[in-house]
PDB file of C-alpha atoms in Angstrom:
ATOM      1  CA  UNK A   1     -18.770   5.747 -20.150  1.00 45.00           C
ATOM      2  CA  UNK A   2     -18.329   1.604 -20.992  1.00 47.00           C
ATOM      3  CA  UNK A   3     -16.108   2.924 -24.356  1.00 48.00           C
ATOM      4  CA  UNK A   4     -13.909   4.844 -21.904  1.00 49.00           C
ATOM      5  CA  UNK A   5     -13.614   1.492 -20.135  1.00 50.00           C
ATOM      6  CA  UNK A   6     -13.123  -0.678 -22.938  1.00 50.00           C
ATOM      7  CA  UNK A   7     -10.337   1.593 -24.046  1.00 52.00           C
ATOM      8  CA  UNK A   8      -8.506   1.528 -21.110  1.00 70.00           C
ATOM      9  CA  UNK A   9      -9.168  -2.485 -20.478  1.00 72.00           C
ATOM     10  CA  UNK A  10      -7.852  -2.786 -24.244  1.00 74.00           C
ATOM     11  CA  UNK A  11      -4.786  -0.680 -23.911  1.00 75.00           C
ATOM     12  CA  UNK A  12      -4.327  -2.333 -20.610  1.00 73.00           C
ATOM     13  CA  UNK A  13      -4.042  -5.349 -22.272  1.00 74.00           C
ATOM     14  CA  UNK A  14      -1.834  -4.259 -24.999  1.00 78.00           C
ATOM     15  CA  UNK A  15       0.515  -2.991 -22.920  1.00 72.00           C
ATOM     16  CA  UNK A  16       1.061  -5.957 -20.455  1.00 72.00           C
ATOM     17  CA  UNK A  17       1.389  -8.172 -23.642  1.00 73.00           C
ATOM     18  CA  UNK A  18       4.219  -5.381 -24.409  1.00 73.00           C
ATOM     19  CA  UNK A  19       5.402  -6.205 -21.257  1.00 69.00           C
ATOM     20  CA  UNK A  20       5.419  -9.731 -21.513  1.00 66.00           C
ATOM     21  CA  UNK A  21       7.274  -9.616 -24.895  1.00 68.00           C
ATOM     22  CA  UNK A  22       9.839  -7.260 -23.582  1.00 66.00           C
ATOM     23  CA  UNK A  23      10.872  -8.733 -20.120  1.00 63.00           C
ATOM     24  CA  UNK A  24      13.047 -12.136 -20.008  1.00 59.00           C
ATOM     25  CA  UNK A  25      11.374 -15.156 -18.538  1.00 59.00           C
ATOM     26  CA  UNK A  26      11.820 -15.195 -14.895  1.00 56.00           C
ATOM     27  CA  UNK A  27      10.674 -16.923 -11.573  1.00 56.00           C
ATOM     28  CA  UNK A  28       6.911 -16.821 -12.165  1.00 56.00           C
ATOM     29  CA  UNK A  29       6.210 -14.653  -8.913  1.00 58.00           C
ATOM     30  CA  UNK A  30       8.089 -11.929  -9.699  1.00 64.00           C
ATOM     31  CA  UNK A  31       7.085 -11.551 -13.433  1.00 66.00           C
ATOM     32  CA  UNK A  32       3.586 -11.843 -12.547  1.00 73.00           C
ATOM     33  CA  UNK A  33       4.365  -9.211  -9.553  1.00 74.00           C
ATOM     34  CA  UNK A  34       5.568  -6.968 -12.119  1.00 78.00           C
ATOM     35  CA  UNK A  35       2.600  -7.404 -14.594  1.00 79.00           C
ATOM     36  CA  UNK A  36       0.309  -6.550 -11.906  1.00 80.00           C
ATOM     37  CA  UNK A  37       2.228  -3.369 -10.431  1.00 83.00           C
ATOM     38  CA  UNK A  38       1.910  -1.992 -14.657  1.00 80.00           C
ATOM     39  CA  UNK A  39      -2.045  -3.444 -14.335  1.00 82.00           C
ATOM     40  CA  UNK A  40      -2.138  -0.870 -11.162  1.00 83.00           C
ATOM     41  CA  UNK A  41      -0.603   1.827 -12.803  1.00 83.00           C
ATOM     42  CA  UNK A  42      -2.279   1.565 -15.700  1.00 80.00           C
ATOM     43  CA  UNK A  43      -5.610   1.753 -13.914  1.00 83.00           C
ATOM     44  CA  UNK A  44      -4.415   4.881 -12.030  1.00 83.00           C
ATOM     45  CA  UNK A  45      -3.092   3.743  -8.697  1.00 84.00           C
ATOM     46  CA  UNK A  46       0.349   4.985  -7.317  1.00 79.00           C
ATOM     47  CA  UNK A  47       1.990   2.593  -5.870  1.00 80.00           C
ATOM     48  CA  UNK A  48       5.146   2.856  -3.006  1.00 77.00           C
ATOM     49  CA  UNK A  49       8.420   1.449  -4.508  1.00 77.00           C
ATOM     50  CA  UNK A  50       8.126  -0.589  -1.353  1.00 80.00           C
ATOM     51  CA  UNK A  51       4.718  -2.477  -1.846  1.00 81.00           C
ATOM     52  CA  UNK A  52       4.903  -6.212  -0.920  1.00 83.00           C
ATOM     53  CA  UNK A  53       3.859  -8.407  -3.732  1.00 83.00           C
ATOM     54  CA  UNK A  54       0.691  -9.830  -1.543  1.00 86.00           C
ATOM     55  CA  UNK A  55      -0.460  -6.306  -1.356  1.00 85.00           C
ATOM     56  CA  UNK A  56      -0.504  -5.451  -4.903  1.00 86.00           C
ATOM     57  CA  UNK A  57      -2.171  -8.717  -5.682  1.00 85.00           C
ATOM     58  CA  UNK A  58      -4.873  -7.578  -2.994  1.00 87.00           C
ATOM     59  CA  UNK A  59      -5.025  -4.023  -4.358  1.00 88.00           C
ATOM     60  CA  UNK A  60      -6.109  -5.449  -7.881  1.00 88.00           C
ATOM     61  CA  UNK A  61      -8.306  -7.855  -6.330  1.00 90.00           C
ATOM     62  CA  UNK A  62      -9.996  -4.591  -4.254  1.00 90.00           C
ATOM     63  CA  UNK A  63     -10.100  -2.954  -7.693  1.00 90.00           C
ATOM     64  CA  UNK A  64     -11.859  -5.857  -9.412  1.00 90.00           C
ATOM     65  CA  UNK A  65     -14.554  -6.208  -6.909  1.00 92.00           C
ATOM     66  CA  UNK A  66     -14.781  -2.610  -6.539  1.00 91.00           C
ATOM     67  CA  UNK A  67     -16.001  -2.553 -10.323  1.00 90.00           C
ATOM     68  CA  UNK A  68     -18.224  -5.175  -9.937  1.00 92.00           C
ATOM     69  CA  UNK A  69     -19.661  -2.960  -7.506  1.00 92.00           C
ATOM     70  CA  UNK A  70     -20.039  -0.114 -10.339  1.00 93.00           C
ATOM     71  CA  UNK A  71     -17.294   1.974  -8.257  1.00 92.00           C
ATOM     72  CA  UNK A  72     -14.080   3.144 -10.290  1.00 92.00           C
ATOM     73  CA  UNK A  73     -11.538   4.224  -7.609  1.00 92.00           C
ATOM     74  CA  UNK A  74      -8.512   5.169  -9.562  1.00 91.00           C
ATOM     75  CA  UNK A  75     -10.950   7.055 -12.106  1.00 91.00           C
ATOM     76  CA  UNK A  76     -12.616   9.817  -8.889  1.00 92.00           C
ATOM     77  CA  UNK A  77     -11.528  13.322  -8.812  1.00 93.00           C
ATOM     78  CA  UNK A  78     -10.623  14.655  -5.431  1.00 92.00           C
ATOM     79  CA  UNK A  79     -14.450  15.883  -4.154  1.00 93.00           C
ATOM     80  CA  UNK A  80     -15.818  12.426  -5.175  1.00 94.00           C
ATOM     81  CA  UNK A  81     -13.486   9.990  -3.597  1.00 94.00           C
ATOM     82  CA  UNK A  82     -14.014  12.360  -0.462  1.00 94.00           C
ATOM     83  CA  UNK A  83     -17.412  11.985  -0.394  1.00 94.00           C
ATOM     84  CA  UNK A  84     -17.329   7.890  -0.869  1.00 94.00           C
ATOM     85  CA  UNK A  85     -15.104   7.826   1.932  1.00 94.00           C
ATOM     86  CA  UNK A  86     -17.338   9.669   4.019  1.00 94.00           C
ATOM     87  CA  UNK A  87     -20.298   7.341   2.521  1.00 94.00           C
ATOM     88  CA  UNK A  88     -18.661   5.138   3.883  1.00 93.00           C
ATOM     89  CA  UNK A  89     -17.755   6.274   7.662  1.00 93.00           C
ATOM     90  CA  UNK A  90     -13.762   6.812   6.912  1.00 92.00           C
ATOM     91  CA  UNK A  91     -12.320   9.778   8.055  1.00 91.00           C
ATOM     92  CA  UNK A  92     -10.767  11.845   4.987  1.00 90.00           C
ATOM     93  CA  UNK A  93      -8.997  15.019   5.427  1.00 90.00           C
ATOM     94  CA  UNK A  94      -7.718  16.770   2.363  1.00 90.00           C
ATOM     95  CA  UNK A  95      -7.416  14.659  -0.724  1.00 89.00           C
ATOM     96  CA  UNK A  96      -4.055  16.039  -2.250  1.00 89.00           C
ATOM     97  CA  UNK A  97      -1.246  13.854  -4.212  1.00 85.00           C
ATOM     98  CA  UNK A  98       0.425  12.952  -0.866  1.00 85.00           C
ATOM     99  CA  UNK A  99      -2.952  11.607   0.053  1.00 89.00           C
ATOM    100  CA  UNK A 100      -4.671  10.394  -2.735  1.00 90.00           C
ATOM    101  CA  UNK A 101      -2.627   7.012  -2.673  1.00 88.00           C
ATOM    102  CA  UNK A 102      -3.863   6.351   0.762  1.00 89.00           C
ATOM    103  CA  UNK A 103      -7.331   7.331   0.507  1.00 93.00           C
ATOM    104  CA  UNK A 104      -7.546   5.432  -2.197  1.00 92.00           C
ATOM    105  CA  UNK A 105      -6.352   2.439  -0.635  1.00 90.00           C
ATOM    106  CA  UNK A 106      -8.619   3.219   2.663  1.00 93.00           C
ATOM    107  CA  UNK A 107     -12.287   3.530   0.215  1.00 94.00           C
ATOM    108  CA  UNK A 108     -11.065   0.090  -1.444  1.00 92.00           C
ATOM    109  CA  UNK A 109     -10.842  -1.915   1.959  1.00 92.00           C
ATOM    110  CA  UNK A 110     -14.040  -0.279   2.833  1.00 93.00           C
ATOM    111  CA  UNK A 111     -15.890  -0.831   0.113  1.00 92.00           C
ATOM    112  CA  UNK A 112     -14.640  -4.337   0.406  1.00 89.00           C
ATOM    113  CA  UNK A 113     -15.045  -4.302   3.771  1.00 87.00           C
ATOM    114  CA  UNK A 114     -10.974  -6.312   3.565  1.00 83.00           C
ATOM    115  CA  UNK A 115      -7.890  -5.353   4.618  1.00 79.00           C
ATOM    116  CA  UNK A 116      -5.474  -4.479   1.469  1.00 74.00           C
ATOM    117  CA  UNK A 117      -2.315  -5.044   3.459  1.00 73.00           C
ATOM    118  CA  UNK A 118      -0.035  -8.203   2.848  1.00 63.00           C
ATOM    119  CA  UNK A 119       1.990 -10.284   5.346  1.00 57.00           C
ATOM    120  CA  UNK A 120       4.684  -8.916   4.066  1.00 48.00           C
ATOM    121  CA  UNK A 121       3.367  -5.285   5.534  1.00 45.00           C
ATOM    122  CA  UNK A 122       2.292  -6.094   8.763  1.00 47.00           C
ATOM    123  CA  UNK A 123       4.937  -4.728  11.331  1.00 48.00           C
ATOM    124  CA  UNK A 124       5.285  -7.399  13.967  1.00 47.00           C
ATOM    125  CA  UNK A 125       4.655  -6.395  17.546  1.00 52.00           C
ATOM    126  CA  UNK A 126       6.698  -8.621  19.682  1.00 52.00           C
ATOM    127  CA  UNK A 127       7.228  -6.735  22.973  1.00 53.00           C
ATOM    128  CA  UNK A 128      10.004  -9.358  24.021  1.00 55.00           C
ATOM    129  CA  UNK A 129      12.385  -8.188  21.408  1.00 58.00           C
ATOM    130  CA  UNK A 130      13.597  -5.405  22.989  1.00 59.00           C
ATOM    131  CA  UNK A 131      14.512  -4.885  26.239  1.00 62.00           C
ATOM    132  CA  UNK A 132      15.933  -1.795  28.402  1.00 65.00           C
ATOM    133  CA  UNK A 133      19.385  -3.045  29.708  1.00 63.00           C
ATOM    134  CA  UNK A 134      20.044  -2.469  33.372  1.00 63.00           C
ATOM    135  CA  UNK A 135      22.235   0.415  34.735  1.00 60.00           C
ATOM    136  CA  UNK A 136      25.099  -0.878  36.469  1.00 61.00           C
ATOM    137  CA  UNK A 137      26.239  -0.311  39.853  1.00 62.00           C
ATOM    138  CA  UNK A 138      29.097   2.018  39.123  1.00 64.00           C
ATOM    139  CA  UNK A 139      27.149   4.247  36.552  1.00 66.00           C
ATOM    140  CA  UNK A 140      27.132   4.794  32.986  1.00 69.00           C
ATOM    141  CA  UNK A 141      30.397   5.576  30.836  1.00 69.00           C
ATOM    142  CA  UNK A 142      29.618   7.674  27.870  1.00 71.00           C
ATOM    143  CA  UNK A 143      32.028   7.531  24.334  1.00 73.00           C
ATOM    144  CA  UNK A 144      33.762  10.204  25.965  1.00 76.00           C
ATOM    145  CA  UNK A 145      34.826   8.620  28.856  1.00 71.00           C
ATOM    146  CA  UNK A 146      32.832  10.354  31.515  1.00 73.00           C
ATOM    147  CA  UNK A 147      31.064   8.222  33.798  1.00 69.00           C
ATOM    148  CA  UNK A 148      27.590   9.348  35.080  1.00 68.00           C
ATOM    149  CA  UNK A 149      26.404   7.483  38.526  1.00 68.00           C
ATOM    150  CA  UNK A 150      22.841   6.526  38.941  1.00 60.00           C
ATOM    151  CA  UNK A 151      21.183   6.442  42.071  1.00 60.00           C
ATOM    152  CA  UNK A 152      17.354   5.334  42.254  1.00 56.00           C
ATOM    153  CA  UNK A 153      15.018   6.927  44.673  1.00 54.00           C
TER     154      UNK A 153
END
């Protein structure tokens, strides 16, 4: 098993070096983000195209921590992944292609007791941003020009 891991790491390092030589020099953070994304994909993770830079960095860090604990999440088959999720008290349905990436991420979070979402992924729940406008006394005029009167009871 160690030879497989070393081979994967060697291939990963060679791929990263190849990418470094092929990519034009760009702003440091974007270049690093591309390399981190390639590393995660090389390890076997499936990433959403809209995954934030911070989330990619967090996933890479959580993956490294899980490896230190002897758990290689992307190498798990569906049954092993679901069993490990249950072991960490994470509710899991069937593991299929669509849910695999979600469950891998949840397992990494559970193993390390940390959240993988970056600040860019969080939804700002500010209730003050949206208010329903009051209904005018003379009714509501639709696009077709019809007027509906509203009578509060």
